[in-house]
């Protein structure tokens, strides 16, 4: 309960500070060139962007980087699984090859024995005897010999078929692995491009302008959170966390202050889904690595039914995720340049809620 009150107090403090902010409509130095900065037909340059316009542009760039990060993380997860499968298949191929060599050796021994006995199995010679008992023993030995030979040949055939399947599967998984590596490389390039563009925009701001930019971000979040609370969203949300949910929340909140790094899963830094997936892993419930897969695969919960530990998925493309901690707050890793922090659960566009331990 103390943690819930602390979370509420932290949100209230941020909101109170945001109320005191007066939006700044322009800044001294222009943002770097963009499509909106082209010269007009008369040769005059377009007006300078306001700081709020720059904030929105930076936010859009980081949003795109977040979506690309999800693609990178998913490709990395698939590549890891395929690598494990390839290793398993390689081991199965070695075992299969060894077994085939052993079975061929057995079949060869049987053939050599038959050749030494004049082309007849050992038991067949007794079948030619006039002694009734020897004749019966010969029949049994021939039958046993035939069954043994058929068994060796049948097992050899099955092992060869298994070996062909293993080899084919290994080749397929290798192709998938390479395809995922290509996707990783493309996603990584896209992420770096978006982050570099956002950093470039921020770097051209003066120190005081960067401080105002941060406050504008907080003001925008406060505005959305206020609208969400005014809708009555928290009216019926008073459920207690499950035992696993409490463990997940404890882990996630313990990471507050650590930096956002795309693709990171701790322990020193996290991206948004790296934080939530590791929190639930610490609670003994492994979940998908990316926010999009968490949205796709985990059970969906109505907002009015959510409880601490549930994951709130944000934006239409499910590119961001935070963990609900109660009192209308989430803990999340926001974006590059920011640290794991508490924020209003309604401070971003909510897509829906999922429950890892349903």
PDB file of N, CA, C and O in Angstrom, residues 139-200:
ATOM      1  N   UNK A 139      14.469 -74.619 -38.379  1.00  0.00           N
ATOM      2  CA  UNK A 139      13.337 -73.758 -38.762  1.00  0.00           C
ATOM      3  C   UNK A 139      13.300 -72.514 -37.868  1.00  0.00           C
ATOM      4  O   UNK A 139      13.127 -71.380 -38.339  1.00  0.00           O
ATOM      5  N   UNK A 140      13.459 -72.752 -36.544  1.00  0.00           N
ATOM      6  CA  UNK A 140      13.421 -71.621 -35.603  1.00  0.00           C
ATOM      7  C   UNK A 140      14.563 -70.639 -35.848  1.00  0.00           C
ATOM      8  O   UNK A 140      14.385 -69.422 -35.803  1.00  0.00           O
ATOM      9  N   UNK A 141      15.750 -71.172 -36.134  1.00  0.00           N
ATOM     10  CA  UNK A 141      16.907 -70.306 -36.357  1.00  0.00           C
ATOM     11  C   UNK A 141      16.758 -69.483 -37.640  1.00  0.00           C
ATOM     12  O   UNK A 141      17.146 -68.314 -37.698  1.00  0.00           O
ATOM     13  N   UNK A 142      16.200 -70.132 -38.660  1.00  0.00           N
ATOM     14  CA  UNK A 142      15.970 -69.390 -39.905  1.00  0.00           C
ATOM     15  C   UNK A 142      14.988 -68.264 -39.683  1.00  0.00           C
ATOM     16  O   UNK A 142      15.178 -67.122 -40.140  1.00  0.00           O
ATOM     17  N   UNK A 143      13.919 -68.572 -38.936  1.00  0.00           N
ATOM     18  CA  UNK A 143      12.918 -67.548 -38.657  1.00  0.00           C
ATOM     19  C   UNK A 143      13.532 -66.394 -37.865  1.00  0.00           C
ATOM     20  O   UNK A 143      13.310 -65.220 -38.164  1.00  0.00           O
ATOM     21  N   UNK A 144      14.314 -66.733 -36.833  1.00  0.00           N
ATOM     22  CA  UNK A 144      14.960 -65.712 -36.023  1.00  0.00           C
ATOM     23  C   UNK A 144      15.941 -64.885 -36.851  1.00  0.00           C
ATOM     24  O   UNK A 144      16.030 -63.661 -36.709  1.00  0.00           O
ATOM     25  N   UNK A 145      16.678 -65.571 -37.729  1.00  0.00           N
ATOM     26  CA  UNK A 145      17.637 -64.875 -38.581  1.00  0.00           C
ATOM     27  C   UNK A 145      16.960 -63.919 -39.541  1.00  0.00           C
ATOM     28  O   UNK A 145      17.418 -62.787 -39.759  1.00  0.00           O
ATOM     29  N   UNK A 146      15.822 -64.378 -40.078  1.00  0.00           N
ATOM     30  CA  UNK A 146      15.079 -63.508 -40.999  1.00  0.00           C
ATOM     31  C   UNK A 146      14.537 -62.279 -40.273  1.00  0.00           C
ATOM     32  O   UNK A 146      14.596 -61.153 -40.783  1.00  0.00           O
ATOM     33  N   UNK A 147      14.007 -62.510 -39.069  1.00  0.00           N
ATOM     34  CA  UNK A 147      13.468 -61.393 -38.304  1.00  0.00           C
ATOM     35  C   UNK A 147      14.566 -60.386 -37.929  1.00  0.00           C
ATOM     36  O   UNK A 147      14.368 -59.174 -37.988  1.00  0.00           O
ATOM     37  N   UNK A 148      15.734 -60.935 -37.546  1.00  0.00           N
ATOM     38  CA  UNK A 148      16.856 -60.060 -37.186  1.00  0.00           C
ATOM     39  C   UNK A 148      17.301 -59.243 -38.383  1.00  0.00           C
ATOM     40  O   UNK A 148      17.546 -58.030 -38.279  1.00  0.00           O
ATOM     41  N   UNK A 149      17.393 -59.883 -39.537  1.00  0.00           N
ATOM     42  CA  UNK A 149      17.830 -59.177 -40.747  1.00  0.00           C
ATOM     43  C   UNK A 149      16.827 -58.106 -41.141  1.00  0.00           C
ATOM     44  O   UNK A 149      17.191 -56.980 -41.493  1.00  0.00           O
ATOM     45  N   UNK A 150      15.532 -58.480 -41.064  1.00  0.00           N
ATOM     46  CA  UNK A 150      14.498 -57.507 -41.401  1.00  0.00           C
ATOM     47  C   UNK A 150      14.499 -56.335 -40.415  1.00  0.00           C
ATOM     48  O   UNK A 150      14.295 -55.179 -40.791  1.00  0.00           O
ATOM     49  N   UNK A 151      14.757 -56.667 -39.128  1.00  0.00           N
ATOM     50  CA  UNK A 151      14.798 -55.617 -38.113  1.00  0.00           C
ATOM     51  C   UNK A 151      15.926 -54.638 -38.369  1.00  0.00           C
ATOM     52  O   UNK A 151      15.743 -53.425 -38.274  1.00  0.00           O
ATOM     53  N   UNK A 152      17.105 -55.154 -38.710  1.00  0.00           N
ATOM     54  CA  UNK A 152      18.257 -54.290 -38.990  1.00  0.00           C
ATOM     55  C   UNK A 152      17.989 -53.414 -40.205  1.00  0.00           C
ATOM     56  O   UNK A 152      18.237 -52.201 -40.195  1.00  0.00           O
ATOM     57  N   UNK A 153      17.465 -54.028 -41.266  1.00  0.00           N
ATOM     58  CA  UNK A 153      17.190 -53.267 -42.490  1.00  0.00           C
ATOM     59  C   UNK A 153      16.098 -52.222 -42.263  1.00  0.00           C
ATOM     60  O   UNK A 153      16.172 -51.105 -42.779  1.00  0.00           O
ATOM     61  N   UNK A 154      15.053 -52.613 -41.489  1.00  0.00           N
ATOM     62  CA  UNK A 154      13.971 -51.664 -41.202  1.00  0.00           C
ATOM     63  C   UNK A 154      14.469 -50.485 -40.389  1.00  0.00           C
ATOM     64  O   UNK A 154      14.139 -49.324 -40.676  1.00  0.00           O
ATOM     65  N   UNK A 155      15.294 -50.783 -39.360  1.00  0.00           N
ATOM     66  CA  UNK A 155      15.828 -49.705 -38.530  1.00  0.00           C
ATOM     67  C   UNK A 155      16.779 -48.823 -39.328  1.00  0.00           C
ATOM     68  O   UNK A 155      16.803 -47.605 -39.166  1.00  0.00           O
ATOM     69  N   UNK A 156      17.536 -49.439 -40.226  1.00  0.00           N
ATOM     70  CA  UNK A 156      18.447 -48.677 -41.082  1.00  0.00           C
ATOM     71  C   UNK A 156      17.676 -47.717 -41.977  1.00  0.00           C
ATOM     72  O   UNK A 156      18.038 -46.545 -42.123  1.00  0.00           O
ATOM     73  N   UNK A 157      16.571 -48.200 -42.538  1.00  0.00           N
ATOM     74  CA  UNK A 157      15.736 -47.362 -43.402  1.00  0.00           C
ATOM     75  C   UNK A 157      15.139 -46.190 -42.628  1.00  0.00           C
ATOM     76  O   UNK A 157      15.165 -45.044 -43.083  1.00  0.00           O
ATOM     77  N   UNK A 158      14.609 -46.492 -41.424  1.00  0.00           N
ATOM     78  CA  UNK A 158      14.008 -45.434 -40.603  1.00  0.00           C
ATOM     79  C   UNK A 158      15.050 -44.385 -40.185  1.00  0.00           C
ATOM     80  O   UNK A 158      14.785 -43.190 -40.212  1.00  0.00           O
ATOM     81  N   UNK A 159      16.227 -44.864 -39.804  1.00  0.00           N
ATOM     82  CA  UNK A 159      17.286 -43.937 -39.382  1.00  0.00           C
ATOM     83  C   UNK A 159      17.722 -43.048 -40.542  1.00  0.00           C
ATOM     84  O   UNK A 159      17.959 -41.843 -40.366  1.00  0.00           O
ATOM     85  N   UNK A 160      17.814 -43.621 -41.736  1.00  0.00           N
ATOM     86  CA  UNK A 160      18.189 -42.825 -42.904  1.00  0.00           C
ATOM     87  C   UNK A 160      17.132 -41.771 -43.214  1.00  0.00           C
ATOM     88  O   UNK A 160      17.446 -40.629 -43.561  1.00  0.00           O
ATOM     89  N   UNK A 161      15.853 -42.153 -43.066  1.00  0.00           N
ATOM     90  CA  UNK A 161      14.768 -41.196 -43.290  1.00  0.00           C
ATOM     91  C   UNK A 161      14.814 -40.068 -42.249  1.00  0.00           C
ATOM     92  O   UNK A 161      14.627 -38.895 -42.581  1.00  0.00           O
ATOM     93  N   UNK A 162      15.067 -40.435 -40.963  1.00  0.00           N
ATOM     94  CA  UNK A 162      15.176 -39.426 -39.909  1.00  0.00           C
ATOM     95  C   UNK A 162      16.330 -38.475 -40.197  1.00  0.00           C
ATOM     96  O   UNK A 162      16.209 -37.256 -40.017  1.00  0.00           O
ATOM     97  N   UNK A 163      17.436 -39.057 -40.676  1.00  0.00           N
ATOM     98  CA  UNK A 163      18.612 -38.246 -40.963  1.00  0.00           C
ATOM     99  C   UNK A 163      18.333 -37.243 -42.083  1.00  0.00           C
ATOM    100  O   UNK A 163      18.741 -36.084 -42.023  1.00  0.00           O
ATOM    101  N   UNK A 164      17.600 -37.677 -43.080  1.00  0.00           N
ATOM    102  CA  UNK A 164      17.220 -36.781 -44.175  1.00  0.00           C
ATOM    103  C   UNK A 164      16.330 -35.649 -43.661  1.00  0.00           C
ATOM    104  O   UNK A 164      16.482 -34.488 -44.063  1.00  0.00           O
ATOM    105  N   UNK A 165      15.396 -35.993 -42.754  1.00  0.00           N
ATOM    106  CA  UNK A 165      14.504 -34.981 -42.177  1.00  0.00           C
ATOM    107  C   UNK A 165      15.292 -33.980 -41.341  1.00  0.00           C
ATOM    108  O   UNK A 165      15.077 -32.769 -41.450  1.00  0.00           O
ATOM    109  N   UNK A 166      16.207 -34.490 -40.502  1.00  0.00           N
ATOM    110  CA  UNK A 166      17.033 -33.596 -39.681  1.00  0.00           C
ATOM    111  C   UNK A 166      17.831 -32.635 -40.555  1.00  0.00           C
ATOM    112  O   UNK A 166      17.926 -31.440 -40.274  1.00  0.00           O
ATOM    113  N   UNK A 167      18.410 -33.179 -41.618  1.00  0.00           N
ATOM    114  CA  UNK A 167      19.235 -32.360 -42.505  1.00  0.00           C
ATOM    115  C   UNK A 167      18.393 -31.290 -43.188  1.00  0.00           C
ATOM    116  O   UNK A 167      18.793 -30.128 -43.308  1.00  0.00           O
ATOM    117  N   UNK A 168      17.202 -31.689 -43.650  1.00  0.00           N
ATOM    118  CA  UNK A 168      16.297 -30.750 -44.311  1.00  0.00           C
ATOM    119  C   UNK A 168      15.853 -29.661 -43.342  1.00  0.00           C
ATOM    120  O   UNK A 168      15.828 -28.466 -43.677  1.00  0.00           O
ATOM    121  N   UNK A 169      15.495 -30.049 -42.096  1.00  0.00           N
ATOM    122  CA  UNK A 169      15.063 -29.082 -41.084  1.00  0.00           C
ATOM    123  C   UNK A 169      16.195 -28.120 -40.721  1.00  0.00           C
ATOM    124  O   UNK A 169      15.962 -26.924 -40.523  1.00  0.00           O
ATOM    125  N   UNK A 170      17.404 -28.667 -40.629  1.00  0.00           N
ATOM    126  CA  UNK A 170      18.548 -27.815 -40.307  1.00  0.00           C
ATOM    127  C   UNK A 170      18.776 -26.780 -41.400  1.00  0.00           C
ATOM    128  O   UNK A 170      19.049 -25.609 -41.123  1.00  0.00           O
ATOM    129  N   UNK A 171      18.619 -27.202 -42.652  1.00  0.00           N
ATOM    130  CA  UNK A 171      18.793 -26.276 -43.775  1.00  0.00           C
ATOM    131  C   UNK A 171      17.721 -25.189 -43.756  1.00  0.00           C
ATOM    132  O   UNK A 171      18.019 -24.006 -43.957  1.00  0.00           O
ATOM    133  N   UNK A 172      16.475 -25.589 -43.454  1.00  0.00           N
ATOM    134  CA  UNK A 172      15.370 -24.628 -43.382  1.00  0.00           C
ATOM    135  C   UNK A 172      15.596 -23.627 -42.260  1.00  0.00           C
ATOM    136  O   UNK A 172      15.415 -22.415 -42.435  1.00  0.00           O
ATOM    137  N   UNK A 173      16.006 -24.127 -41.082  1.00  0.00           N
ATOM    138  CA  UNK A 173      16.248 -23.246 -39.950  1.00  0.00           C
ATOM    139  C   UNK A 173      17.425 -22.312 -40.199  1.00  0.00           C
ATOM    140  O   UNK A 173      17.418 -21.165 -39.742  1.00  0.00           O
ATOM    141  N   UNK A 174      18.413 -22.802 -40.931  1.00  0.00           N
ATOM    142  CA  UNK A 174      19.557 -21.947 -41.246  1.00  0.00           C
ATOM    143  C   UNK A 174      19.125 -20.786 -42.146  1.00  0.00           C
ATOM    144  O   UNK A 174      19.551 -19.653 -41.950  1.00  0.00           O
ATOM    145  N   UNK A 175      18.276 -21.081 -43.125  1.00  0.00           N
ATOM    146  CA  UNK A 175      17.774 -20.031 -44.012  1.00  0.00           C
ATOM    147  C   UNK A 175      16.968 -18.998 -43.218  1.00  0.00           C
ATOM    148  O   UNK A 175      17.078 -17.793 -43.442  1.00  0.00           O
ATOM    149  N   UNK A 176      16.124 -19.488 -42.283  1.00  0.00           N
ATOM    150  CA  UNK A 176      15.335 -18.580 -41.454  1.00  0.00           C
ATOM    151  C   UNK A 176      16.250 -17.733 -40.573  1.00  0.00           C
ATOM    152  O   UNK A 176      16.003 -16.542 -40.365  1.00  0.00           O
ATOM    153  N   UNK A 177      17.289 -18.366 -40.046  1.00  0.00           N
ATOM    154  CA  UNK A 177      18.239 -17.654 -39.204  1.00  0.00           C
ATOM    155  C   UNK A 177      18.894 -16.513 -39.969  1.00  0.00           C
ATOM    156  O   UNK A 177      19.002 -15.388 -39.476  1.00  0.00           O
ATOM    157  N   UNK A 178      19.318 -16.811 -41.183  1.00  0.00           N
ATOM    158  CA  UNK A 178      19.962 -15.784 -42.004  1.00  0.00           C
ATOM    159  C   UNK A 178      18.980 -14.662 -42.351  1.00  0.00           C
ATOM    160  O   UNK A 178      19.338 -13.483 -42.356  1.00  0.00           O
ATOM    161  N   UNK A 179      17.731 -15.039 -42.645  1.00  0.00           N
ATOM    162  CA  UNK A 179      16.707 -14.036 -42.966  1.00  0.00           C
ATOM    163  C   UNK A 179      16.463 -13.119 -41.767  1.00  0.00           C
ATOM    164  O   UNK A 179      16.315 -11.900 -41.911  1.00  0.00           O
ATOM    165  N   UNK A 180      16.418 -13.696 -40.562  1.00  0.00           N
ATOM    166  CA  UNK A 180      16.215 -12.895 -39.357  1.00  0.00           C
ATOM    167  C   UNK A 180      17.407 -11.996 -39.070  1.00  0.00           C
ATOM    168  O   UNK A 180      17.247 -10.886 -38.557  1.00  0.00           O
ATOM    169  N   UNK A 181      18.596 -12.470 -39.400  1.00  0.00           N
ATOM    170  CA  UNK A 181      19.778 -11.629 -39.212  1.00  0.00           C
ATOM    171  C   UNK A 181      19.732 -10.420 -40.149  1.00  0.00           C
ATOM    172  O   UNK A 181      20.138  -9.317 -39.773  1.00  0.00           O
ATOM    173  N   UNK A 182      19.241 -10.645 -41.349  1.00  0.00           N
ATOM    174  CA  UNK A 182      19.089  -9.533 -42.298  1.00  0.00           C
ATOM    175  C   UNK A 182      18.074  -8.534 -41.759  1.00  0.00           C
ATOM    176  O   UNK A 182      18.289  -7.317 -41.815  1.00  0.00           O
ATOM    177  N   UNK A 183      16.947  -9.049 -41.217  1.00  0.00           N
ATOM    178  CA  UNK A 183      15.923  -8.170 -40.650  1.00  0.00           C
ATOM    179  C   UNK A 183      16.477  -7.396 -39.451  1.00  0.00           C
ATOM    180  O   UNK A 183      16.160  -6.220 -39.267  1.00  0.00           O
ATOM    181  N   UNK A 184      17.295  -8.082 -38.631  1.00  0.00           N
ATOM    182  CA  UNK A 184      17.922  -7.412 -37.502  1.00  0.00           C
ATOM    183  C   UNK A 184      18.786  -6.245 -37.962  1.00  0.00           C
ATOM    184  O   UNK A 184      18.733  -5.147 -37.397  1.00  0.00           O
ATOM    185  N   UNK A 185      19.586  -6.504 -38.986  1.00  0.00           N
ATOM    186  CA  UNK A 185      20.499  -5.469 -39.485  1.00  0.00           C
ATOM    187  C   UNK A 185      19.722  -4.264 -40.007  1.00  0.00           C
ATOM    188  O   UNK A 185      20.087  -3.107 -39.744  1.00  0.00           O
ATOM    189  N   UNK A 186      18.634  -4.521 -40.740  1.00  0.00           N
ATOM    190  CA  UNK A 186      17.819  -3.436 -41.275  1.00  0.00           C
ATOM    191  C   UNK A 186      17.157  -2.649 -40.145  1.00  0.00           C
ATOM    192  O   UNK A 186      17.123  -1.411 -40.168  1.00  0.00           O
ATOM    193  N   UNK A 187      16.605  -3.379 -39.159  1.00  0.00           N
ATOM    194  CA  UNK A 187      15.944  -2.719 -38.029  1.00  0.00           C
ATOM    195  C   UNK A 187      16.949  -1.888 -37.236  1.00  0.00           C
ATOM    196  O   UNK A 187      16.653  -0.760 -36.827  1.00  0.00           O
ATOM    197  N   UNK A 188      18.146  -2.431 -37.041  1.00  0.00           N
ATOM    198  CA  UNK A 188      19.182  -1.712 -36.295  1.00  0.00           C
ATOM    199  C   UNK A 188      19.558  -0.407 -36.999  1.00  0.00           C
ATOM    200  O   UNK A 188      19.700   0.641 -36.366  1.00  0.00           O
ATOM    201  N   UNK A 189      19.695  -0.497 -38.308  1.00  0.00           N
ATOM    202  CA  UNK A 189      20.039   0.693 -39.097  1.00  0.00           C
ATOM    203  C   UNK A 189      18.940   1.751 -38.978  1.00  0.00           C
ATOM    204  O   UNK A 189      19.213   2.946 -38.817  1.00  0.00           O
ATOM    205  N   UNK A 190      17.689   1.293 -39.030  1.00  0.00           N
ATOM    206  CA  UNK A 190      16.554   2.211 -38.942  1.00  0.00           C
ATOM    207  C   UNK A 190      16.477   2.855 -37.563  1.00  0.00           C
ATOM    208  O   UNK A 190      16.231   4.061 -37.430  1.00  0.00           O
ATOM    209  N   UNK A 191      16.708   2.047 -36.523  1.00  0.00           N
ATOM    210  CA  UNK A 191      16.671   2.563 -35.155  1.00  0.00           C
ATOM    211  C   UNK A 191      17.714   3.656 -34.974  1.00  0.00           C
ATOM    212  O   UNK A 191      17.422   4.748 -34.475  1.00  0.00           O
ATOM    213  N   UNK A 192      18.939   3.342 -35.374  1.00  0.00           N
ATOM    214  CA  UNK A 192      20.028   4.309 -35.209  1.00  0.00           C
ATOM    215  C   UNK A 192      19.762   5.600 -35.983  1.00  0.00           C
ATOM    216  O   UNK A 192      20.074   6.698 -35.501  1.00  0.00           O
ATOM    217  N   UNK A 193      19.170   5.469 -37.173  1.00  0.00           N
ATOM    218  CA  UNK A 193      18.869   6.652 -37.979  1.00  0.00           C
ATOM    219  C   UNK A 193      17.843   7.540 -37.280  1.00  0.00           C
ATOM    220  O   UNK A 193      17.993   8.776 -37.237  1.00  0.00           O
ATOM    221  N   UNK A 194      16.795   6.924 -36.722  1.00  0.00           N
ATOM    222  CA  UNK A 194      15.749   7.692 -36.039  1.00  0.00           C
ATOM    223  C   UNK A 194      16.291   8.357 -34.776  1.00  0.00           C
ATOM    224  O   UNK A 194      16.012   9.534 -34.501  1.00  0.00           O
ATOM    225  N   UNK A 195      17.068   7.606 -34.006  1.00  0.00           N
ATOM    226  CA  UNK A 195      17.622   8.152 -32.765  1.00  0.00           C
ATOM    227  C   UNK A 195      18.617   9.267 -33.069  1.00  0.00           C
ATOM    228  O   UNK A 195      18.628  10.314 -32.404  1.00  0.00           O
ATOM    229  N   UNK A 196      19.458   9.063 -34.082  1.00  0.00           N
ATOM    230  CA  UNK A 196      20.432  10.094 -34.467  1.00  0.00           C
ATOM    231  C   UNK A 196      19.732  11.382 -34.902  1.00  0.00           C
ATOM    232  O   UNK A 196      20.178  12.485 -34.573  1.00  0.00           O
ATOM    233  N   UNK A 197      18.625  11.221 -35.652  1.00  0.00           N
ATOM    234  CA  UNK A 197      17.881  12.403 -36.111  1.00  0.00           C
ATOM    235  C   UNK A 197      17.282  13.156 -34.924  1.00  0.00           C
ATOM    236  O   UNK A 197      17.313  14.393 -34.867  1.00  0.00           O
ATOM    237  N   UNK A 198      16.744  12.402 -33.950  1.00  0.00           N
ATOM    238  CA  UNK A 198      16.160  13.037 -32.760  1.00  0.00           C
ATOM    239  C   UNK A 198      17.242  13.730 -31.936  1.00  0.00           C
ATOM    240  O   UNK A 198      17.059  14.856 -31.456  1.00  0.00           O
ATOM    241  N   UNK A 199      18.378  13.064 -31.772  1.00  0.00           N
ATOM    242  CA  UNK A 199      19.479  13.660 -31.006  1.00  0.00           C
ATOM    243  C   UNK A 199      20.007  14.918 -31.688  1.00  0.00           C
ATOM    244  O   UNK A 199      20.395  15.885 -31.021  1.00  0.00           O
ATOM    245  N   UNK A 200      20.027  14.894 -33.005  1.00  0.00           N
ATOM    246  CA  UNK A 200      20.504  16.061 -33.743  1.00  0.00           C
ATOM    247  C   UNK A 200      19.592  17.259 -33.499  1.00  0.00           C
ATOM    248  O   UNK A 200      20.052  18.397 -33.314  1.00  0.00           O
TER     249      UNK A 200
END
